[in-house]
Coordinates of N, CA and C in Angstrom, one line a residue:
M1 N 32.9 24.7 36.9 CA 31.8 24.4 37.8 C 31.3 22.9 37.6
Q2 N 31.3 22.4 38.7 CA 30.9 21.0 38.7 C 29.4 21.0 39.1
Q3 N 28.5 20.2 38.2 CA 27.1 20.2 38.5 C 26.9 19.0 39.4
T4 N 26.2 19.3 40.5 CA 25.8 18.2 41.4 C 24.3 18.1 41.4
M5 N 23.9 16.8 41.5 CA 22.6 16.4 41.4 C 21.8 16.7 42.8
T6 N 20.7 17.4 42.8 CA 20.0 17.7 44.0 C 18.6 17.1 43.9
T7 N 18.0 16.7 44.9 CA 16.8 16.2 44.9 C 15.7 17.2 45.3
E8 N 15.9 18.4 45.1 CA 15.0 19.5 45.5 C 13.8 19.5 44.7
H9 N 13.9 19.2 43.4 CA 12.8 19.3 42.4 C 12.0 17.9 42.3
L10 N 12.5 16.9 43.0 CA 11.8 15.5 42.9 C 10.8 15.5 44.0
P11 N 9.7 14.7 43.8 CA 8.7 14.5 44.9 C 9.3 13.9 46.1
A12 N 8.7 14.1 47.4 CA 9.2 13.4 48.4 C 9.4 11.9 48.3
R13 N 8.4 11.3 47.7 CA 8.2 9.8 47.7 C 8.0 9.4 46.2
Q14 N 8.9 9.0 45.6 CA 8.6 8.4 44.2 C 8.6 6.9 44.4
R15 N 7.6 6.3 43.6 CA 7.7 5.0 43.8 C 7.3 4.3 42.4
G16 N 7.5 3.0 42.2 CA 7.2 2.4 41.0 C 5.9 1.7 41.2
L17 N 5.6 0.6 40.5 CA 4.5 -0.2 40.6 C 4.3 -0.8 41.8
G18 N 3.2 -0.6 42.5 CA 3.1 -1.3 43.8 C 2.6 -2.7 43.7
F19 N 2.6 -3.3 44.7 CA 2.3 -4.7 44.8 C 0.8 -4.9 44.5
L20 N -0.1 -4.0 45.0 CA -1.5 -4.1 44.8 C -1.8 -3.9 43.4
S21 N -1.1 -2.9 42.7 CA -1.4 -2.7 41.3 C -0.9 -3.8 40.4
L22 N 0.1 -4.3 40.9 CA 0.6 -5.5 40.1 C -0.3 -6.7 40.1
I23 N -0.9 -7.0 41.3 CA -1.9 -8.0 41.5 C -3.1 -7.6 40.6
I24 N -3.7 -6.5 40.6 CA -4.8 -6.1 39.8 C -4.5 -6.1 38.3
I25 N -3.3 -5.9 37.9 CA -3.0 -6.0 36.5 C -2.9 -7.5 36.1
I26 N -2.3 -8.4 36.9 CA -2.4 -9.7 36.7 C -3.7 -10.4 36.7
A27 N -4.6 -10.0 37.6 CA -5.9 -10.4 37.7 C -6.7 -10.0 36.4
L28 N -6.5 -8.8 35.9 CA -7.3 -8.4 34.7 C -6.7 -9.0 33.5
A29 N -5.4 -9.2 33.4 CA -4.9 -10.0 32.3 C -5.4 -11.5 32.3
S30 N -5.4 -12.1 33.3 CA -5.8 -13.5 33.5 C -7.3 -13.5 33.1
F31 N -8.2 -12.5 33.5 CA -9.5 -12.6 33.2 C -9.7 -12.5 31.7
F32 N -9.1 -11.6 31.1 CA -9.3 -11.4 29.7 C -8.7 -12.5 28.8
G33 N -7.5 -13.0 29.4 CA -7.0 -14.2 28.6 C -7.9 -15.4 28.7
T34 N -8.6 -15.5 29.9 CA -9.4 -16.7 30.0 C -10.6 -16.6 29.0
L35 N -11.2 -15.4 28.9 CA -12.1 -15.1 28.0 C -11.8 -15.3 26.5
L36 N -10.6 -14.9 26.2 CA -10.1 -15.1 24.8 C -9.9 -16.7 24.6
F37 N -9.3 -17.4 25.5 CA -9.2 -18.8 25.2 C -10.3 -19.6 25.3
K38 N -11.4 -19.2 26.1 CA -12.6 -20.0 26.2 C -13.6 -19.6 25.0
L39 N -13.7 -18.4 24.8 CA -14.7 -17.8 23.7 C -14.2 -17.8 22.3
G40 N -12.9 -17.7 22.2 CA -12.3 -17.6 20.8 C -12.7 -18.8 19.9
P41 N -12.4 -20.0 20.5 CA -12.8 -21.2 19.5 C -14.2 -21.2 19.1
K42 N -15.2 -20.8 19.9 CA -16.5 -20.7 19.5 C -16.8 -19.8 18.5
Y43 N -16.2 -18.5 18.6 CA -16.3 -17.6 17.5 C -15.6 -18.1 16.1
Q44 N -14.6 -18.8 16.3 CA -13.8 -19.3 15.1 C -14.7 -20.3 14.4
G45 N -15.4 -21.2 15.2 CA -16.3 -22.2 14.6 C -17.5 -21.6 14.0
F46 N -18.0 -20.4 14.5 CA -19.1 -19.8 13.9 C -18.7 -19.2 12.5
W47 N -17.6 -18.6 12.5 CA -17.1 -18.0 11.3 C -16.7 -19.0 10.2
T48 N -16.4 -20.2 10.6 CA -16.2 -21.2 9.8 C -17.6 -21.7 9.0
V49 N -18.6 -21.8 9.9 CA -20.0 -22.3 9.5 C -20.5 -21.1 8.6
R50 N -20.2 -19.9 8.9 CA -20.7 -18.9 8.2 C -20.1 -18.8 6.8
S51 N -18.8 -19.0 6.8 CA -18.2 -19.2 5.3 C -18.8 -20.3 4.6
I52 N -19.0 -21.5 5.2 CA -19.7 -22.5 4.5 C -21.0 -22.1 4.0
M53 N -21.8 -21.5 4.8 CA -23.2 -21.0 4.3 C -22.9 -20.1 3.1
E54 N -21.9 -19.2 3.2 CA -21.7 -18.2 1.9 C -21.4 -19.0 0.7
E55 N -20.5 -19.9 0.7 CA -20.0 -20.8 -0.3 C -21.2 -21.6 -0.9
T56 N -21.8 -22.2 0.1 CA -23.1 -23.0 -0.4 C -24.1 -22.2 -1.1
A57 N -24.4 -21.0 -0.7 CA -25.3 -20.1 -1.3 C -24.7 -19.7 -2.7
K58 N -23.5 -19.6 -2.9 CA -23.1 -19.1 -4.2 C -23.1 -20.3 -5.2
S59 N -22.8 -21.6 -4.7 CA -22.7 -22.7 -5.6 C -24.0 -23.4 -5.8
F60 N -24.9 -23.3 -4.9 CA -26.2 -24.1 -4.9 C -27.3 -23.6 -5.8
D61 N -27.9 -24.5 -6.7 CA -29.0 -24.0 -7.5 C -30.3 -24.8 -7.0
P62 N -31.2 -24.1 -6.5 CA -32.4 -24.7 -5.9 C -33.1 -25.5 -6.9
A63 N -33.2 -25.0 -8.2 CA -34.0 -25.7 -9.2 C -33.2 -27.0 -9.6
R64 N -32.0 -27.0 -9.6 CA -31.2 -28.2 -10.1 C -30.9 -29.2 -8.9
D65 N -30.6 -28.6 -7.8 CA -30.0 -29.4 -6.7 C -31.1 -30.0 -5.7
G66 N -32.3 -29.6 -5.8 CA -33.3 -30.3 -5.0 C -33.9 -29.5 -3.9
G67 N -34.0 -28.1 -4.0 CA -34.7 -27.3 -3.2 C -34.2 -27.3 -1.7
G68 N -35.2 -27.1 -0.8 CA -34.5 -27.0 0.7 C -33.9 -28.2 1.2
R69 N -34.4 -29.4 1.0 CA -33.9 -30.6 1.5 C -32.5 -30.9 0.9
G70 N -32.4 -30.5 -0.4 CA -31.1 -30.7 -1.1 C -30.0 -29.7 -0.5
L71 N -30.5 -28.5 -0.1 CA -29.6 -27.4 0.6 C -29.2 -28.0 1.9
I72 N -30.1 -28.6 2.7 CA -29.7 -29.0 4.0 C -28.7 -30.2 3.8
N73 N -28.9 -31.2 2.8 CA -28.0 -32.3 2.6 C -26.6 -31.8 2.2
T74 N -26.6 -30.7 1.4 CA -25.3 -30.2 1.0 C -24.6 -29.5 2.2
L75 N -25.3 -28.8 3.0 CA -24.7 -28.3 4.2 C -24.1 -29.3 5.2
E76 N -25.0 -30.4 5.3 CA -24.5 -31.5 6.2 C -23.2 -32.1 5.8
K77 N -23.1 -32.3 4.4 CA -21.9 -32.9 4.0 C -20.6 -31.9 4.3
R78 N -20.9 -30.5 4.0 CA -19.8 -29.6 4.1 C -19.5 -29.5 5.7
L79 N -20.4 -29.5 6.5 CA -20.2 -29.5 8.0 C -19.4 -30.7 8.3
Y80 N -19.7 -31.9 7.8 CA -19.0 -33.1 8.2 C -17.5 -33.0 7.7
I81 N -17.3 -32.6 6.5 CA -15.9 -32.5 5.9 C -15.0 -31.5 6.7
N82 N -15.6 -30.4 7.3 CA -14.8 -29.4 8.0 C -14.8 -29.7 9.5
S83 N -15.4 -30.9 9.9 CA -15.3 -31.4 11.3 C -16.0 -30.4 12.2
I84 N -17.2 -29.9 11.7 CA -18.0 -29.0 12.6 C -19.0 -29.9 13.4
S85 N -18.9 -30.0 14.7 CA -19.8 -30.8 15.4 C -20.7 -29.9 16.3
H86 N -20.3 -28.7 16.6 CA -21.2 -27.8 17.6 C -22.4 -27.4 16.9
V87 N -22.6 -27.4 15.5 CA -23.7 -27.1 14.8 C -24.3 -28.3 14.0
D88 N -25.7 -28.3 14.3 CA -26.4 -29.4 13.7 C -27.3 -28.9 12.6
T89 N -27.7 -29.8 11.7 CA -28.7 -29.3 10.7 C -30.0 -28.9 11.2
K90 N -30.2 -29.2 12.5 CA -31.5 -28.8 13.2 C -31.4 -27.4 13.4
N91 N -30.2 -26.8 13.5 CA -30.1 -25.3 13.8 C -30.3 -24.4 12.5
F92 N -30.5 -25.1 11.3 CA -30.7 -24.3 10.2 C -32.2 -24.4 9.8
K93 N -32.7 -23.3 9.3 CA -34.0 -23.2 8.8 C -34.0 -22.7 7.2
V94 N -34.8 -23.3 6.5 CA -35.0 -22.8 5.1 C -36.3 -22.3 4.8
E95 N -36.3 -21.2 4.3 CA -37.6 -20.5 3.8 C -37.7 -20.3 2.4
R96 N -38.8 -20.7 1.8 CA -38.9 -20.4 0.4 C -39.4 -19.0 0.1
L97 N -38.6 -18.3 -0.7 CA -39.0 -16.9 -1.0 C -39.7 -16.7 -2.3
G98 N -39.7 -17.7 -3.1 CA -40.4 -17.6 -4.4 C -39.7 -18.6 -5.3
D99 N -40.0 -18.6 -6.6 CA -39.4 -19.5 -7.5 C -37.9 -19.5 -7.5
N100 N -37.4 -20.7 -7.2 CA -35.9 -20.8 -7.2 C -35.1 -19.8 -6.3
R101 N -35.8 -19.5 -5.2 CA -35.1 -18.6 -4.3 C -35.5 -19.1 -2.8
L102 N -34.3 -19.2 -2.1 CA -34.5 -19.7 -0.7 C -33.6 -18.8 0.2
K103 N -34.1 -18.8 1.4 CA -33.3 -18.1 2.5 C -32.9 -19.2 3.5
L104 N -31.6 -19.2 3.7 CA -31.0 -20.1 4.7 C -30.7 -19.3 6.0
I105 N -31.3 -19.7 7.1 CA -31.2 -19.0 8.3 C -30.6 -19.9 9.4
L106 N -29.5 -19.5 10.0 CA -28.8 -20.3 11.0 C -29.0 -19.5 12.4
E107 N -29.5 -20.2 13.4 CA -29.6 -19.6 14.8 C -29.3 -20.6 15.8
Y108 N -28.3 -20.4 16.7 CA -28.0 -21.3 17.8 C -27.4 -20.6 18.9
E109 N -27.3 -21.3 20.1 CA -26.8 -20.7 21.3 C -25.6 -21.7 21.7
D110 N -24.7 -21.3 22.2 CA -23.6 -22.1 22.7 C -23.1 -21.7 24.2
R111 N -23.1 -22.4 25.1 CA -22.9 -22.2 26.5 C -21.5 -22.5 26.9
V112 N -20.7 -21.7 27.4 CA -19.4 -21.9 27.7 C -19.1 -21.7 29.3
H113 N -18.5 -22.8 29.9 CA -18.1 -22.6 31.4 C -16.9 -21.7 31.4
L114 N -17.0 -20.7 32.1 CA -15.7 -19.8 32.4 C -15.0 -20.2 33.6
F115 N -15.5 -20.0 34.7 CA -14.8 -20.4 35.9 C -16.0 -20.3 37.1
F116 N -15.7 -21.1 38.2 CA -16.6 -21.2 39.3 C -18.0 -21.6 38.8
N117 N -19.0 -20.7 39.1 CA -20.3 -20.9 38.6 C -20.8 -19.9 37.6
I118 N -19.8 -19.4 36.8 CA -20.1 -18.4 35.9 C -19.9 -19.1 34.4
D119 N -21.1 -18.9 33.7 CA -21.0 -19.4 32.3 C -21.3 -18.2 31.4
A120 N -20.9 -18.4 30.2 CA -21.3 -17.3 29.2 C -22.1 -18.1 28.1
V121 N -23.2 -17.4 27.7 CA -24.1 -17.9 26.6 C -23.8 -16.9 25.4
L122 N -23.4 -17.6 24.3 CA -23.1 -16.9 23.1 C -24.2 -17.3 22.2
I123 N -24.8 -16.3 21.5 CA -25.9 -16.4 20.6 C -25.4 -16.0 19.1
F124 N -25.6 -17.0 18.2 CA -25.1 -16.8 17.0 C -26.3 -16.8 15.8
K125 N -26.4 -15.9 15.0 CA -27.3 -15.8 14.0 C -26.6 -15.3 12.6
H126 N -27.1 -15.9 11.5 CA -26.6 -15.7 10.2 C -27.7 -16.0 9.2
Q127 N -27.8 -15.3 8.2 CA -28.7 -15.7 7.0 C -28.0 -15.4 5.7
V128 N -28.4 -16.2 4.8 CA -28.0 -16.0 3.4 C -29.2 -16.3 2.5
D129 N -29.2 -15.6 1.3 CA -30.2 -15.9 0.3 C -29.5 -16.7 -0.7
V130 N -30.2 -17.8 -1.1 CA -29.8 -18.7 -2.1 C -30.7 -18.5 -3.4
V131 N -30.1 -18.1 -4.4 CA -30.8 -17.9 -5.7 C -30.2 -18.7 -6.8
S132 N -31.0 -19.1 -7.7 CA -30.5 -19.8 -8.9 C -29.7 -18.9 -9.7
P133 N -28.5 -19.4 -10.2 CA -27.8 -18.5 -10.9 C -28.4 -18.2 -12.4
Q134 N -28.2 -17.1 -12.9 CA -28.9 -16.7 -14.1 C -28.1 -17.4 -15.3
V135 N -28.9 -18.0 -16.2 CA -28.4 -18.7 -17.4 C -28.3 -17.9 -18.5

């Protein structure tokens, strides 16, 4: 017995991906790709600043290194070394919490032009406690 292929069990119209579906997929991929390429570097810059803050908080001694002004000077040097230009020392606040304890607060906004007249506003916030190491 020879088996022949019949089309009785197949739907009347089988189709692949249509042109409109292809255009929609390309538009969505382009949109999310644009978001990734435009917003990604801003987040990467924030993560770099955040790691600088964490490292400074671990190594800085408020009693020895000059309190709040010394902390800002140390941050300014580290930002310069890492070529961070989108964050200024004006974006940092230093609060004194007690003897040899400081709180370093970073708050800033970054505006990114996406396309046409659409911009994205990114708000970044981070804070660390700076404590004198126990001797």
